[in-house]
Amino acid sequence: MMENKEEKYREILSPEQYSVLREKATERAFSGQYYNHFEPGCYRCAACGNLLFASEKKFASPCGWPSFNEAVPGSVRFIPDNSHGMVRTEVVCSACGSHLGHVFPDMMSQSGQRYCINSLALSFSNACRRSL
Ligand code: FE
């Protein structure tokens, strides 16, 4: 079953999206299509379409990745991540488990937390209903 699921992701995702979402890679800072993107709308999981972030919660951060104050309630899960010699909190899609990015304490964020999310993990849409 798991193999079929991964095969499906291989088909629907680009190799770059797959490496982020399914293999926890991180896109290079300032390389993604959404770090400097501020149109009104919603950001969905690129793997499963789950509604993750509203543009109202996005803010301009100098970090080079799309940054949000908060996620749509219930849309993400948090996993302790001690890889690469760092103590971080990984953010994954609550619907499909795909890797999205990390959440950090950040004074620039209204919530005090910055959701640092890979552009490659997101799909922007003007339609913000929970199901398309
Ligand atoms: Fe998902």
mmCIF file with all atom_site columns, N, CA and C in Angstrom, residues 5-33:
data_model
loop_
_atom_site.group_PDB
_atom_site.id
_atom_site.type_symbol
_atom_site.label_atom_id
_atom_site.label_alt_id
_atom_site.label_comp_id
_atom_site.label_asym_id
_atom_site.label_entity_id
_atom_site.label_seq_id
_atom_site.pdbx_PDB_ins_code
_atom_site.Cartn_x
_atom_site.Cartn_y
_atom_site.Cartn_z
_atom_site.occupancy
_atom_site.B_iso_or_equiv
_atom_site.pdbx_formal_charge
_atom_site.auth_seq_id
_atom_site.auth_comp_id
_atom_site.auth_asym_id
_atom_site.auth_atom_id
_atom_site.pdbx_PDB_model_num
ATOM 1  N N  . LYS A 1 5  ? 1.255  4.400  -2.765  1.00 0.00 ? 5  LYS A N  1
ATOM 2  C CA . LYS A 1 5  ? 1.090  5.799  -2.400  1.00 0.00 ? 5  LYS A CA 1
ATOM 3  C C  . LYS A 1 5  ? 2.293  6.608  -2.888  1.00 0.00 ? 5  LYS A C  1
ATOM 4  N N  . GLU A 1 6  ? 3.493  6.081  -2.660  1.00 0.00 ? 6  GLU A N  1
ATOM 5  C CA . GLU A 1 6  ? 4.692  6.809  -3.093  1.00 0.00 ? 6  GLU A CA 1
ATOM 6  C C  . GLU A 1 6  ? 4.766  6.885  -4.611  1.00 0.00 ? 6  GLU A C  1
ATOM 7  N N  . GLU A 1 7  ? 4.349  5.834  -5.286  1.00 0.00 ? 7  GLU A N  1
ATOM 8  C CA . GLU A 1 7  ? 4.323  5.875  -6.755  1.00 0.00 ? 7  GLU A CA 1
ATOM 9  C C  . GLU A 1 7  ? 3.403  6.966  -7.249  1.00 0.00 ? 7  GLU A C  1
ATOM 10 N N  . LYS A 1 8  ? 2.267  7.117  -6.554  1.00 0.00 ? 8  LYS A N  1
ATOM 11 C CA . LYS A 1 8  ? 1.320  8.172  -6.945  1.00 0.00 ? 8  LYS A CA 1
ATOM 12 C C  . LYS A 1 8  ? 1.965  9.548  -6.765  1.00 0.00 ? 8  LYS A C  1
ATOM 13 N N  . TYR A 1 9  ? 2.668  9.732  -5.646  1.00 0.00 ? 9  TYR A N  1
ATOM 14 C CA . TYR A 1 9  ? 3.334  11.023 -5.436  1.00 0.00 ? 9  TYR A CA 1
ATOM 15 C C  . TYR A 1 9  ? 4.406  11.261 -6.504  1.00 0.00 ? 9  TYR A C  1
ATOM 16 N N  . ARG A 1 10 ? 5.095  10.210 -6.897  1.00 0.00 ? 10 ARG A N  1
ATOM 17 C CA . ARG A 1 10 ? 6.111  10.348 -7.952  1.00 0.00 ? 10 ARG A CA 1
ATOM 18 C C  . ARG A 1 10 ? 5.477  10.839 -9.251  1.00 0.00 ? 10 ARG A C  1
ATOM 19 N N  . GLU A 1 11 ? 4.257  10.388 -9.477  1.00 0.00 ? 11 GLU A N  1
ATOM 20 C CA . GLU A 1 11 ? 3.574  10.771 -10.721 1.00 0.00 ? 11 GLU A CA 1
ATOM 21 C C  . GLU A 1 11 ? 3.071  12.206 -10.687 1.00 0.00 ? 11 GLU A C  1
ATOM 22 N N  . ILE A 1 12 ? 2.503  12.614 -9.546  1.00 0.00 ? 12 ILE A N  1
ATOM 23 C CA . ILE A 1 12 ? 1.833  13.925 -9.520  1.00 0.00 ? 12 ILE A CA 1
ATOM 24 C C  . ILE A 1 12 ? 2.776  15.064 -9.140  1.00 0.00 ? 12 ILE A C  1
ATOM 25 N N  . LEU A 1 13 ? 3.925  14.742 -8.545  1.00 0.00 ? 13 LEU A N  1
ATOM 26 C CA . LEU A 1 13 ? 4.848  15.799 -8.109  1.00 0.00 ? 13 LEU A CA 1
ATOM 27 C C  . LEU A 1 13 ? 6.056  15.866 -9.035  1.00 0.00 ? 13 LEU A C  1
ATOM 28 N N  . SER A 1 14 ? 6.613  17.066 -9.175  1.00 0.00 ? 14 SER A N  1
ATOM 29 C CA . SER A 1 14 ? 7.893  17.199 -9.870  1.00 0.00 ? 14 SER A CA 1
ATOM 30 C C  . SER A 1 14 ? 8.975  16.569 -8.995  1.00 0.00 ? 14 SER A C  1
ATOM 31 N N  . PRO A 1 15 ? 10.123 16.200 -9.572  1.00 0.00 ? 15 PRO A N  1
ATOM 32 C CA . PRO A 1 15 ? 11.213 15.649 -8.744  1.00 0.00 ? 15 PRO A CA 1
ATOM 33 C C  . PRO A 1 15 ? 11.602 16.587 -7.601  1.00 0.00 ? 15 PRO A C  1
ATOM 34 N N  . GLU A 1 16 ? 11.573 17.897 -7.861  1.00 0.00 ? 16 GLU A N  1
ATOM 35 C CA . GLU A 1 16 ? 11.934 18.868 -6.821  1.00 0.00 ? 16 GLU A CA 1
ATOM 36 C C  . GLU A 1 16 ? 10.885 18.886 -5.711  1.00 0.00 ? 16 GLU A C  1
ATOM 37 N N  . GLN A 1 17 ? 9.607  18.858 -6.092  1.00 0.00 ? 17 GLN A N  1
ATOM 38 C CA . GLN A 1 17 ? 8.537  18.806 -5.083  1.00 0.00 ? 17 GLN A CA 1
ATOM 39 C C  . GLN A 1 17 ? 8.626  17.515 -4.277  1.00 0.00 ? 17 GLN A C  1
ATOM 40 N N  . TYR A 1 18 ? 8.887  16.418 -4.969  1.00 0.00 ? 18 TYR A N  1
ATOM 41 C CA . TYR A 1 18 ? 8.954  15.120 -4.297  1.00 0.00 ? 18 TYR A CA 1
ATOM 42 C C  . TYR A 1 18 ? 10.061 15.117 -3.243  1.00 0.00 ? 18 TYR A C  1
ATOM 43 N N  . SER A 1 19 ? 11.208 15.672 -3.585  1.00 0.00 ? 19 SER A N  1
ATOM 44 C CA . SER A 1 19 ? 12.331 15.640 -2.643  1.00 0.00 ? 19 SER A CA 1
ATOM 45 C C  . SER A 1 19 ? 12.027 16.443 -1.387  1.00 0.00 ? 19 SER A C  1
ATOM 46 N N  . VAL A 1 20 ? 11.272 17.532 -1.509  1.00 0.00 ? 20 VAL A N  1
ATOM 47 C CA . VAL A 1 20 ? 10.882 18.311 -0.331  1.00 0.00 ? 20 VAL A CA 1
ATOM 48 C C  . VAL A 1 20 ? 9.778  17.596 0.440   1.00 0.00 ? 20 VAL A C  1
ATOM 49 N N  . LEU A 1 21 ? 8.684  17.307 -0.238  1.00 0.00 ? 21 LEU A N  1
ATOM 50 C CA . LEU A 1 21 ? 7.486  16.799 0.440   1.00 0.00 ? 21 LEU A CA 1
ATOM 51 C C  . LEU A 1 21 ? 7.683  15.384 1.003   1.00 0.00 ? 21 LEU A C  1
ATOM 52 N N  . ARG A 1 22 ? 8.339  14.522 0.251   1.00 0.00 ? 22 ARG A N  1
ATOM 53 C CA . ARG A 1 22 ? 8.415  13.104 0.638   1.00 0.00 ? 22 ARG A CA 1
ATOM 54 C C  . ARG A 1 22 ? 9.768  12.709 1.210   1.00 0.00 ? 22 ARG A C  1
ATOM 55 N N  . GLU A 1 23 ? 10.797 13.548 0.980   1.00 0.00 ? 23 GLU A N  1
ATOM 56 C CA . GLU A 1 23 ? 12.133 13.214 1.466   1.00 0.00 ? 23 GLU A CA 1
ATOM 57 C C  . GLU A 1 23 ? 12.719 14.312 2.359   1.00 0.00 ? 23 GLU A C  1
ATOM 58 N N  . LYS A 1 24 ? 11.893 15.288 2.718   1.00 0.00 ? 24 LYS A N  1
ATOM 59 C CA . LYS A 1 24 ? 12.250 16.330 3.696   1.00 0.00 ? 24 LYS A CA 1
ATOM 60 C C  . LYS A 1 24 ? 13.414 17.221 3.257   1.00 0.00 ? 24 LYS A C  1
ATOM 61 N N  . ALA A 1 25 ? 13.604 17.386 1.963   1.00 0.00 ? 25 ALA A N  1
ATOM 62 C CA . ALA A 1 25 ? 14.631 18.319 1.492   1.00 0.00 ? 25 ALA A CA 1
ATOM 63 C C  . ALA A 1 25 ? 14.174 19.751 1.764   1.00 0.00 ? 25 ALA A C  1
ATOM 64 N N  . THR A 1 26 ? 15.108 20.692 1.702   1.00 0.00 ? 26 THR A N  1
ATOM 65 C CA . THR A 1 26 ? 14.803 22.118 1.846   1.00 0.00 ? 26 THR A CA 1
ATOM 66 C C  . THR A 1 26 ? 15.250 22.843 0.591   1.00 0.00 ? 26 THR A C  1
ATOM 67 N N  . GLU A 1 27 ? 14.340 23.612 0.003   1.00 0.00 ? 27 GLU A N  1
ATOM 68 C CA . GLU A 1 27 ? 14.722 24.388 -1.180  1.00 0.00 ? 27 GLU A CA 1
ATOM 69 C C  . GLU A 1 27 ? 15.711 25.476 -0.767  1.00 0.00 ? 27 GLU A C  1
ATOM 70 N N  . ARG A 1 28 ? 16.532 25.915 -1.700  1.00 0.00 ? 28 ARG A N  1
ATOM 71 C CA . ARG A 1 28 ? 17.472 27.000 -1.413  1.00 0.00 ? 28 ARG A CA 1
ATOM 72 C C  . ARG A 1 28 ? 16.703 28.283 -1.081  1.00 0.00 ? 28 ARG A C  1
ATOM 73 N N  . ALA A 1 29 ? 17.200 29.032 -0.108  1.00 0.00 ? 29 ALA A N  1
ATOM 74 C CA . ALA A 1 29 ? 16.583 30.312 0.238   1.00 0.00 ? 29 ALA A CA 1
ATOM 75 C C  . ALA A 1 29 ? 16.507 31.198 -1.005  1.00 0.00 ? 29 ALA A C  1
ATOM 76 N N  . PHE A 1 30 ? 15.433 31.934 -1.111  1.00 0.00 ? 30 PHE A N  1
ATOM 77 C CA . PHE A 1 30 ? 15.194 32.884 -2.213  1.00 0.00 ? 30 PHE A CA 1
ATOM 78 C C  . PHE A 1 30 ? 15.058 32.198 -3.580  1.00 0.00 ? 30 PHE A C  1
ATOM 79 N N  . SER A 1 31 ? 14.888 30.883 -3.586  1.00 0.00 ? 31 SER A N  1
ATOM 80 C CA . SER A 1 31 ? 14.759 30.179 -4.870  1.00 0.00 ? 31 SER A CA 1
ATOM 81 C C  . SER A 1 31 ? 13.311 29.853 -5.209  1.00 0.00 ? 31 SER A C  1
ATOM 82 N N  . GLY A 1 32 ? 12.416 29.899 -4.211  1.00 0.00 ? 32 GLY A N  1
ATOM 83 C CA . GLY A 1 32 ? 11.062 29.409 -4.432  1.00 0.00 ? 32 GLY A CA 1
ATOM 84 C C  . GLY A 1 32 ? 10.151 30.443 -5.079  1.00 0.00 ? 32 GLY A C  1
ATOM 85 N N  . GLN A 1 33 ? 9.019  29.976 -5.563  1.00 0.00 ? 33 GLN A N  1
ATOM 86 C CA . GLN A 1 33 ? 8.120  30.886 -6.282  1.00 0.00 ? 33 GLN A CA 1
ATOM 87 C C  . GLN A 1 33 ? 7.225  31.701 -5.349  1.00 0.00 ? 33 GLN A C  1
#
